[in-house]
Amino acid sequence: MLGNIRDKMNISGEFDMNTVKLTINEQEVEIESGKTVLEAARSADIYIPTLCHHPDLPPAKGGRPAAAVYQGEVKIENSMPDEPDKGCGLCVVEIEGESDLVGSCATPVRDGMVVFTENDRVQAKRKENLIPILASHRHACLTCAQQEGCPRTQCSSNVPENERCCPQFGHCELQNVANYIGISDATPKWIPTDLPIFRDHPLFERDYNLCIGCTRCARACRDLRGVEAIGFVYDENGRVRIGTLAPTLADSGCKFCTACVEVCPTGALTDKSVRAGKKEEDLVPCREACPARIDIPEYLRLIARGKQDEAHAVIREKVPFPAILGRVCIHPCEDACRRGEVNEAVAICALKRYAADQEKGLWKQKSQATEETGKKVAIVGAGPAGLTAAFYLRKQGH
């Protein structure tokens, strides 16, 4: 992921291993120069709330809007072409000696810097900045005293269903942040927007009524995947509006990787409904369909990154004969592959064979047999299952 690279780079994209010392809430923190105040705080387990920031994405501030985006057939043109993305404003902190509060996600650390993340001034500003975010997002449930025990059926406060019951309720970043910061009494009631909801795609759903304009999805599409099928604009009211760059996902060049879904902090982008107790089966059906329960997504990611040896090692965690299985397996994983709902399934079996044919013995470095036990086990059958059982029993010293 991008975060693995950013850990060793400063915000200008240059490698820098020098360190600086700063004080955050009277706690001394040492971190590489070029890092941000937010990164320094997190390295010291000091919480600073954020919504637009994500550790695997570049900062939201400074991002430029598209000329226009689409929400289905509805085209929304940008009304503020020279206005960069300002971010959510929830990560503000106070720096000693500076009159204005600053965004910790975009402020580089300096040696000797003294930072305050929880004083009254900072907390008041965060609460103020949360108002416009909640004003454009349903939040009746966030102010309800019974939210923790809510059955999500009949509302004791008689709030209409379209003004409550987000699919992410209880697992929502916005909910967690709002509970931490506190909701101002000045927050206006949310007015239903009746924006488009798209449930026709086999992998994920889009509900623009729940979008807070954090631009995470657009940055994930552009900077993580290099696709840029999603963008943002400012409407005539100055509100950030997210959409695709063409009327359909396919026409926008979407690769259907669902990286946008992974980073969305609300219920605006969600995986297709997951059955209770069936999350693994619904979201990773290939692994569930594999008789050996091989971590298929992991070894496919490694192959995509050119790490065939590491991919082969992942396969061998479950089966000792990847090359054989890459040739004879009936690959039920491909029948279950979610990609098949978009166009065609990933060639999982062929990729297993490819990784096995390219491996250079990395797996042997950590493959160790235990001491002899003196015990014997009879195995009936000499097919892949029997040979696998024999292999792992032998490694256990039998």
CSV table of C-alpha atoms in Angstrom, one decimal:
chain,number,residue,atom,x,y,z
A,1,MET,CA,0.0,0.0,0.0
A,2,LEU,CA,1.0,3.7,-0.4
A,3,GLY,CA,1.4,3.9,3.4
A,4,ASN,CA,4.4,1.6,3.3
A,5,ILE,CA,6.2,4.0,1.1
A,6,ARG,CA,5.1,7.2,2.9
A,7,ASP,CA,6.5,5.8,6.2
A,8,LYS,CA,10.0,6.5,4.8
A,9,MET,CA,9.2,9.7,2.9
A,10,ASN,CA,8.5,13.3,3.9
A,11,ILE,CA,5.5,15.2,2.7
A,12,SER,CA,7.5,16.4,-0.3
A,13,GLY,CA,8.1,12.9,-1.4
A,14,GLU,CA,11.8,12.8,-0.5
A,15,PHE,CA,13.6,10.3,1.7
A,16,ASP,CA,14.7,11.8,5.0
A,17,MET,CA,15.9,9.8,8.0
A,18,ASN,CA,16.9,12.7,10.3
A,19,THR,CA,14.7,13.1,13.4
A,20,VAL,CA,13.3,16.0,15.3
A,21,LYS,CA,11.9,16.3,18.8
A,22,LEU,CA,8.7,18.0,19.7
A,23,THR,CA,6.3,18.2,22.6
A,24,ILE,CA,2.7,17.2,22.2
A,25,ASN,CA,0.4,17.7,25.3
A,26,GLU,CA,3.5,17.8,27.5
A,27,GLN,CA,4.8,14.5,26.1
A,28,GLU,CA,8.1,14.5,24.2
A,29,VAL,CA,7.9,12.8,20.8
A,30,GLU,CA,10.8,12.0,18.5
A,31,ILE,CA,10.0,11.3,14.8
A,32,GLU,CA,11.6,11.6,11.4
A,33,SER,CA,11.8,15.1,10.0
A,34,GLY,CA,9.3,15.7,7.2
A,35,LYS,CA,6.5,13.9,9.0
A,36,THR,CA,3.3,15.8,9.9
A,37,VAL,CA,2.1,16.7,13.4
A,38,LEU,CA,-0.7,14.2,13.0
A,39,GLU,CA,1.8,11.4,12.2
A,40,ALA,CA,3.9,12.4,15.2
A,41,ALA,CA,0.8,12.3,17.5
A,42,ARG,CA,-0.2,8.9,16.2
A,43,SER,CA,3.3,7.5,16.7
A,44,ALA,CA,2.9,8.5,20.4
A,45,ASP,CA,-0.7,7.1,20.7
A,46,ILE,CA,-2.1,10.6,20.9
A,47,TYR,CA,-5.5,10.7,19.2
A,48,ILE,CA,-6.4,13.5,16.9
A,49,PRO,CA,-9.8,13.1,15.1
A,50,THR,CA,-9.9,13.1,11.3
A,51,LEU,CA,-12.3,12.3,8.5
A,52,CYS,CA,-10.6,13.5,5.3
A,53,HIS,CA,-7.2,12.1,6.3
A,54,HIS,CA,-6.3,8.4,5.7
A,55,PRO,CA,-2.8,7.0,6.4
A,56,ASP,CA,-2.6,5.5,2.9
A,57,LEU,CA,-3.6,8.6,1.1
A,58,PRO,CA,-2.0,12.0,0.3
A,59,PRO,CA,-3.4,15.0,2.2
A,60,ALA,CA,-6.8,16.2,1.1
A,61,LYS,CA,-5.8,19.9,1.3
A,62,GLY,CA,-4.7,21.2,-2.1
A,63,GLY,CA,-6.6,18.7,-4.2
A,64,ARG,CA,-8.0,20.2,-7.3
A,65,PRO,CA,-11.6,19.7,-8.4
A,66,ALA,CA,-12.6,18.2,-11.7
A,67,ALA,CA,-14.5,20.2,-14.4
A,68,ALA,CA,-17.6,18.1,-13.8
A,69,VAL,CA,-18.7,14.9,-12.2
A,70,TYR,CA,-21.7,12.6,-12.6
A,71,GLN,CA,-24.1,11.1,-10.2
A,72,GLY,CA,-25.7,8.7,-12.6
A,73,GLU,CA,-27.1,10.7,-15.4
A,74,VAL,CA,-27.0,14.0,-13.4
A,75,LYS,CA,-24.0,16.1,-14.4
A,76,ILE,CA,-22.7,18.5,-11.7
A,77,GLU,CA,-20.3,21.2,-13.0
A,78,ASN,CA,-17.7,22.7,-10.8
A,79,SER,CA,-18.6,26.2,-9.7
A,80,MET,CA,-15.3,27.1,-8.0
A,81,PRO,CA,-12.6,26.1,-10.4
A,82,ASP,CA,-9.7,27.7,-8.5
A,83,GLU,CA,-10.7,26.5,-5.0
A,84,PRO,CA,-8.5,23.7,-3.7
A,85,ASP,CA,-9.9,21.1,-1.3
A,86,LYS,CA,-9.7,22.5,2.3
A,87,GLY,CA,-10.2,19.2,4.1
A,88,CYS,CA,-12.5,18.5,7.1
A,89,GLY,CA,-10.8,20.8,9.6
A,90,LEU,CA,-11.3,18.4,12.5
A,91,CYS,CA,-7.6,17.7,13.0
A,92,VAL,CA,-6.8,21.3,14.0
A,93,VAL,CA,-4.2,21.8,16.8
A,94,GLU,CA,-2.6,24.7,18.5
A,95,ILE,CA,1.1,25.4,18.1
A,96,GLU,CA,2.8,27.5,20.7
A,97,GLY,CA,3.8,30.9,19.3
A,98,GLU,CA,1.3,30.8,16.4
A,99,SER,CA,-1.9,32.8,16.5
A,100,ASP,CA,-4.0,30.5,14.3
A,101,LEU,CA,-4.9,26.9,14.7
A,102,VAL,CA,-3.4,24.6,12.0
A,103,GLY,CA,-4.4,21.4,10.4
A,104,SER,CA,-2.2,18.7,11.9
A,105,CYS,CA,-2.5,16.5,8.8
A,106,ALA,CA,-0.6,19.0,6.6
A,107,THR,CA,1.7,20.7,9.1
A,108,PRO,CA,5.3,19.4,9.1
A,109,VAL,CA,7.0,18.8,12.4
A,110,ARG,CA,9.8,21.2,13.6
A,111,ASP,CA,12.4,20.6,16.2
A,112,GLY,CA,11.3,22.1,19.5
A,113,MET,CA,7.7,22.5,18.4
A,114,VAL,CA,5.1,22.6,21.2
A,115,VAL,CA,1.7,21.3,20.3
A,116,PHE,CA,-1.6,21.2,22.1
A,117,THR,CA,-4.3,18.9,20.8
A,118,GLU,CA,-7.0,19.0,23.5
A,119,ASN,CA,-7.2,22.5,25.0
A,120,ASP,CA,-10.6,24.4,25.1
A,121,ARG,CA,-9.8,26.5,22.0
A,122,VAL,CA,-9.0,23.4,19.9
A,123,GLN,CA,-12.0,21.5,21.1
A,124,ALA,CA,-14.3,24.4,20.4
A,125,LYS,CA,-13.0,24.8,16.8
A,126,ARG,CA,-13.4,21.1,16.1
A,127,LYS,CA,-17.0,21.2,17.3
A,128,GLU,CA,-17.5,24.3,15.0
A,129,ASN,CA,-16.0,22.6,12.0
A,130,LEU,CA,-18.1,19.5,12.6
A,131,ILE,CA,-21.3,21.5,12.2
A,132,PRO,CA,-21.3,21.8,8.3
A,133,ILE,CA,-20.3,18.1,8.0
A,134,LEU,CA,-23.3,17.0,10.1
A,135,ALA,CA,-25.6,19.5,8.4
A,136,SER,CA,-25.2,17.6,5.2
A,137,HIS,CA,-25.4,14.2,6.7
A,138,ARG,CA,-28.2,12.4,8.6
A,139,HIS,CA,-27.3,12.6,12.3
A,140,ALA,CA,-30.5,12.0,14.3
A,141,CYS,CA,-29.1,8.7,15.6
A,142,LEU,CA,-25.9,10.5,16.7
A,143,THR,CA,-27.8,12.7,19.1
A,144,CYS,CA,-30.0,9.9,20.5
A,145,ALA,CA,-29.4,8.8,24.0
A,146,GLN,CA,-30.4,5.3,23.1
A,147,GLN,CA,-28.0,4.9,20.1
A,148,GLU,CA,-26.0,2.1,21.7
A,149,GLY,CA,-29.0,-0.1,22.4
A,150,CYS,CA,-31.0,0.9,19.3
A,151,PRO,CA,-32.7,-2.1,17.6
A,152,ARG,CA,-32.7,-0.1,14.3
A,153,THR,CA,-36.4,-1.0,13.7
A,154,GLN,CA,-38.9,1.3,15.4
A,155,CYS,CA,-37.5,4.7,16.5
A,156,SER,CA,-38.3,5.8,20.1
A,157,SER,CA,-37.9,9.4,19.0
A,158,ASN,CA,-40.2,8.9,15.9
A,159,VAL,CA,-37.5,10.0,13.5
A,160,PRO,CA,-38.5,9.0,9.9
A,161,GLU,CA,-36.4,6.1,8.6
A,162,ASN,CA,-34.9,8.2,5.7
A,163,GLU,CA,-33.4,10.5,8.3
A,164,ARG,CA,-31.7,7.7,10.3
A,165,CYS,CA,-30.6,4.1,10.0
A,166,CYS,CA,-27.3,4.4,8.1
A,167,PRO,CA,-26.0,1.0,7.0
A,168,GLN,CA,-22.7,1.7,8.8
A,169,PHE,CA,-24.4,2.6,12.1
A,170,GLY,CA,-22.2,1.3,14.9
A,171,HIS,CA,-19.2,0.9,12.6
A,172,CYS,CA,-19.0,4.4,11.2
A,173,GLU,CA,-16.0,6.7,11.4
A,174,LEU,CA,-18.2,9.8,11.4
A,175,GLN,CA,-20.2,8.4,14.3
A,176,ASN,CA,-17.0,7.7,16.3
A,177,VAL,CA,-15.6,11.2,15.5
A,178,ALA,CA,-18.8,12.9,16.4
A,179,ASN,CA,-19.1,11.1,19.7
A,180,TYR,CA,-15.5,12.1,20.5
A,181,ILE,CA,-15.8,15.7,19.6
A,182,GLY,CA,-19.3,16.3,20.7
A,183,ILE,CA,-22.2,17.7,18.6
A,184,SER,CA,-22.9,21.4,18.9
A,185,ASP,CA,-26.3,22.6,19.8
A,186,ALA,CA,-26.0,24.9,16.8
A,187,THR,CA,-26.0,21.9,14.4
A,188,PRO,CA,-29.1,22.3,12.1
A,189,LYS,CA,-31.5,19.5,11.5
A,190,TRP,CA,-30.6,17.4,8.4
A,191,ILE,CA,-32.9,17.9,5.5
A,192,PRO,CA,-33.3,14.8,3.3
A,193,THR,CA,-31.6,15.4,0.0
A,194,ASP,CA,-33.1,12.6,-2.2
A,195,LEU,CA,-29.8,12.2,-4.0
A,196,PRO,CA,-29.3,9.1,-6.2
A,197,ILE,CA,-28.8,5.7,-4.7
A,198,PHE,CA,-27.2,3.0,-6.9
A,199,ARG,CA,-27.6,-0.6,-5.9
A,200,ASP,CA,-27.4,-2.2,-9.3
A,201,HIS,CA,-23.7,-3.0,-9.2
A,202,PRO,CA,-22.8,-6.5,-8.0
A,203,LEU,CA,-19.9,-5.5,-5.8
A,204,PHE,CA,-20.8,-2.3,-4.0
A,205,GLU,CA,-23.5,0.3,-3.5
A,206,ARG,CA,-23.4,4.1,-3.7
A,207,ASP,CA,-25.6,6.3,-1.6
A,208,TYR,CA,-24.7,10.0,-2.3
A,209,ASN,CA,-27.1,11.1,0.5
A,210,LEU,CA,-24.5,9.8,3.0
A,211,CYS,CA,-21.5,11.4,1.4
A,212,ILE,CA,-19.7,14.1,3.4
A,213,GLY,CA,-17.3,15.2,0.6
A,214,CYS,CA,-14.1,14.0,2.3
A,215,THR,CA,-12.6,13.1,-1.1
A,216,ARG,CA,-11.0,9.9,0.2
A,217,CYS,CA,-12.6,7.9,-2.5
A,218,ALA,CA,-11.3,10.2,-5.2
A,219,ARG,CA,-7.8,10.2,-3.8
A,220,ALA,CA,-7.8,6.4,-3.4
A,221,CYS,CA,-8.9,6.0,-7.0
A,222,ARG,CA,-6.3,8.5,-8.3
A,223,ASP,CA,-3.3,8.0,-6.0
A,224,LEU,CA,-3.6,4.4,-4.8
A,225,ARG,CA,-4.9,2.8,-8.1
A,226,GLY,CA,-3.8,5.4,-10.7
A,227,VAL,CA,-7.3,5.3,-12.3
A,228,GLU,CA,-9.1,8.6,-11.5
A,229,ALA,CA,-12.6,7.3,-12.3
A,230,ILE,CA,-13.9,9.4,-9.3
A,231,GLY,CA,-13.6,13.1,-8.8
A,232,PHE,CA,-15.1,16.0,-6.9
A,233,VAL,CA,-16.5,19.4,-7.7
A,234,TYR,CA,-17.9,22.4,-5.7
A,235,ASP,CA,-21.6,23.0,-6.4
A,236,GLU,CA,-23.1,26.5,-6.5
A,237,ASN,CA,-23.4,26.4,-2.6
A,238,GLY,CA,-19.7,25.7,-2.2
A,239,ARG,CA,-20.4,22.1,-1.1
A,240,VAL,CA,-18.0,19.3,-2.2
A,241,ARG,CA,-19.9,16.9,-4.5
A,242,ILE,CA,-18.4,13.5,-5.3
A,243,GLY,CA,-19.2,11.6,-8.5
A,244,THR,CA,-17.8,9.6,-11.4
A,245,LEU,CA,-16.2,11.3,-14.4
A,246,ALA,CA,-18.7,9.8,-16.8
A,247,PRO,CA,-22.3,8.7,-16.3
A,248,THR,CA,-21.4,5.1,-15.5
A,249,LEU,CA,-18.5,3.5,-13.6
A,250,ALA,CA,-17.4,1.5,-16.7
A,251,ASP,CA,-17.3,4.6,-18.9
A,252,SER,CA,-15.3,6.4,-16.2
A,253,GLY,CA,-12.6,3.7,-16.4
A,254,CYS,CA,-13.4,2.1,-13.0
A,255,LYS,CA,-11.5,-1.1,-12.4
A,256,PHE,CA,-13.9,-2.2,-9.7
A,257,CYS,CA,-11.1,-2.8,-7.2
A,258,THR,CA,-13.3,-1.4,-4.4
A,259,ALA,CA,-10.4,0.7,-2.9
A,260,CYS,CA,-12.9,3.6,-2.7
A,261,VAL,CA,-15.2,1.4,-0.5
A,262,GLU,CA,-12.4,0.5,1.8
A,263,VAL,CA,-11.5,4.1,2.6
A,264,CYS,CA,-15.0,5.6,2.8
A,265,PRO,CA,-15.7,6.8,6.4
A,266,THR,CA,-19.5,6.7,6.1
A,267,GLY,CA,-22.2,4.6,4.5
A,268,ALA,CA,-21.9,6.4,1.1
A,269,LEU,CA,-19.8,3.5,-0.4
A,270,THR,CA,-20.5,0.0,1.0
A,271,ASP,CA,-20.0,-3.6,0.0
A,272,LYS,CA,-23.1,-5.4,-1.0
A,273,SER,CA,-25.2,-6.4,2.0
A,274,VAL,CA,-23.4,-8.9,4.1
A,275,ARG,CA,-25.4,-11.6,5.8
A,276,ALA,CA,-25.2,-11.9,9.6
A,277,GLY,CA,-22.5,-14.4,10.5
A,278,LYS,CA,-21.5,-14.7,6.8
A,279,LYS,CA,-19.1,-11.7,6.4
A,280,GLU,CA,-16.1,-13.8,5.4
A,281,GLU,CA,-18.1,-15.9,2.9
A,282,ASP,CA,-19.7,-12.9,1.3
A,283,LEU,CA,-16.7,-10.6,1.1
A,284,VAL,CA,-14.0,-13.1,0.4
A,285,PRO,CA,-15.9,-16.0,-1.3
A,286,CYS,CA,-12.8,-17.3,-3.1
A,287,ARG,CA,-11.1,-18.2,0.2
A,288,GLU,CA,-14.2,-19.7,1.6
A,289,ALA,CA,-14.7,-21.8,-1.6
A,290,CYS,CA,-11.1,-23.1,-1.5
A,291,PRO,CA,-11.0,-26.6,0.2
A,292,ALA,CA,-7.6,-25.7,1.8
A,293,ARG,CA,-8.7,-22.2,2.8
A,294,ILE,CA,-5.6,-20.7,1.1
A,295,ASP,CA,-5.3,-16.9,1.5
A,296,ILE,CA,-6.0,-16.2,-2.2
A,297,PRO,CA,-6.3,-12.4,-2.0
A,298,GLU,CA,-2.9,-12.2,-0.3
A,299,TYR,CA,-1.0,-14.3,-2.9
A,300,LEU,CA,-2.8,-12.5,-5.8
A,301,ARG,CA,-1.7,-9.1,-4.4
A,302,LEU,CA,1.9,-10.4,-4.1
A,303,ILE,CA,1.9,-11.7,-7.6
A,304,ALA,CA,0.6,-8.4,-8.9
A,305,ARG,CA,3.5,-6.7,-7.1
A,306,GLY,CA,6.0,-9.0,-8.8
A,307,LYS,CA,6.7,-11.0,-5.5
A,308,GLN,CA,6.2,-14.5,-6.9
A,309,ASP,CA,8.4,-16.1,-4.2
A,310,GLU,CA,6.4,-14.5,-1.4
A,311,ALA,CA,3.2,-15.5,-3.1
A,312,HIS,CA,4.4,-19.1,-3.3
A,313,ALA,CA,5.3,-19.0,0.4
A,314,VAL,CA,1.7,-17.9,1.2
A,315,ILE,CA,0.3,-20.8,-0.8
A,316,ARG,CA,2.6,-23.3,1.0
A,317,GLU,CA,1.1,-22.2,4.4
A,318,LYS,CA,-1.8,-24.4,3.5
A,319,VAL,CA,-0.7,-26.8,0.8
A,320,PRO,CA,2.8,-28.2,0.1
A,321,PHE,CA,2.3,-28.8,-3.6
A,322,PRO,CA,1.4,-25.5,-5.3
A,323,ALA,CA,2.8,-26.6,-8.7
A,324,ILE,CA,0.7,-29.8,-8.8
A,325,LEU,CA,-2.5,-28.0,-7.6
A,326,GLY,CA,-1.8,-25.3,-10.2
A,327,ARG,CA,-2.3,-27.9,-12.8
A,328,VAL,CA,-4.9,-30.3,-11.4
A,329,CYS,CA,-7.1,-28.2,-9.1
A,330,ILE,CA,-10.7,-27.9,-10.2
A,331,HIS,CA,-10.6,-24.3,-8.8
A,332,PRO,CA,-14.0,-23.8,-7.2
A,333,CYS,CA,-12.5,-20.5,-6.0
A,334,GLU,CA,-13.0,-19.1,-9.6
A,335,ASP,CA,-16.6,-20.1,-9.6
A,336,ALA,CA,-17.1,-18.0,-6.4
A,337,CYS,CA,-14.8,-15.1,-7.5
A,338,ARG,CA,-16.7,-11.8,-7.2
A,339,ARG,CA,-14.8,-10.4,-10.2
A,340,GLY,CA,-16.9,-12.8,-12.3
A,341,GLU,CA,-19.9,-10.6,-11.5
A,342,VAL,CA,-18.2,-7.7,-13.3
A,343,ASN,CA,-16.7,-9.4,-16.3
A,344,GLU,CA,-14.8,-12.7,-15.7
A,345,ALA,CA,-13.2,-14.4,-12.7
A,346,VAL,CA,-9.5,-14.0,-11.9
A,347,ALA,CA,-7.5,-16.9,-13.2
A,348,ILE,CA,-6.6,-18.0,-9.7
A,349,CYS,CA,-5.4,-21.5,-10.5
A,350,ALA,CA,-3.2,-20.4,-13.3
A,351,LEU,CA,-1.6,-17.8,-11.1
A,352,LYS,CA,-1.0,-20.4,-8.4
A,353,ARG,CA,0.9,-22.4,-11.0
A,354,TYR,CA,2.8,-19.3,-12.2
A,355,ALA,CA,3.9,-18.5,-8.7
A,356,ALA,CA,5.0,-22.1,-8.1
A,357,ASP,CA,7.0,-22.2,-11.4
A,358,GLN,CA,8.7,-18.9,-10.6
A,359,GLU,CA,9.6,-19.5,-6.9
A,360,LYS,CA,13.3,-19.6,-5.8
A,361,GLY,CA,13.0,-21.4,-2.4
A,362,LEU,CA,12.1,-18.5,-0.1
A,363,TRP,CA,9.6,-20.7,1.8
A,364,LYS,CA,12.4,-23.1,2.9
A,365,GLN,CA,14.0,-20.5,5.1
A,366,LYS,CA,11.2,-20.6,7.6
A,367,SER,CA,10.0,-24.2,7.1
A,368,GLN,CA,11.3,-26.3,10.0
A,369,ALA,CA,10.4,-29.8,11.1
A,370,THR,CA,9.9,-30.5,14.8
A,371,GLU,CA,11.8,-33.2,16.7
A,372,GLU,CA,11.0,-36.9,16.1
A,373,THR,CA,8.0,-38.1,18.2
A,374,GLY,CA,8.4,-41.8,17.5
A,375,LYS,CA,4.7,-42.0,16.5
A,376,LYS,CA,3.4,-43.4,13.3
A,377,VAL,CA,0.3,-42.4,11.4
A,378,ALA,CA,-1.3,-44.4,8.5
A,379,ILE,CA,-2.6,-42.4,5.6
A,380,VAL,CA,-5.1,-43.9,3.2
A,381,GLY,CA,-4.9,-42.3,-0.2
A,382,ALA,CA,-2.0,-40.9,-2.3
A,383,GLY,CA,-3.8,-38.0,-3.9
A,384,PRO,CA,-3.1,-34.3,-3.1
A,385,ALA,CA,-5.0,-34.5,0.2
A,386,GLY,CA,-3.2,-37.7,1.4
A,387,LEU,CA,0.2,-36.3,0.4
A,388,THR,CA,-0.5,-33.0,2.1
A,389,ALA,CA,-1.5,-34.8,5.3
A,390,ALA,CA,1.7,-36.9,5.1
A,391,PHE,CA,3.9,-33.8,4.5
A,392,TYR,CA,2.5,-31.8,7.5
A,393,LEU,CA,2.5,-34.9,9.8
A,394,ARG,CA,6.1,-35.5,8.9
A,395,LYS,CA,6.9,-31.8,9.8
A,396,GLN,CA,5.3,-32.4,13.2
A,397,GLY,CA,7.9,-35.2,13.8
A,398,HIS,CA,5.6,-38.2,13.2
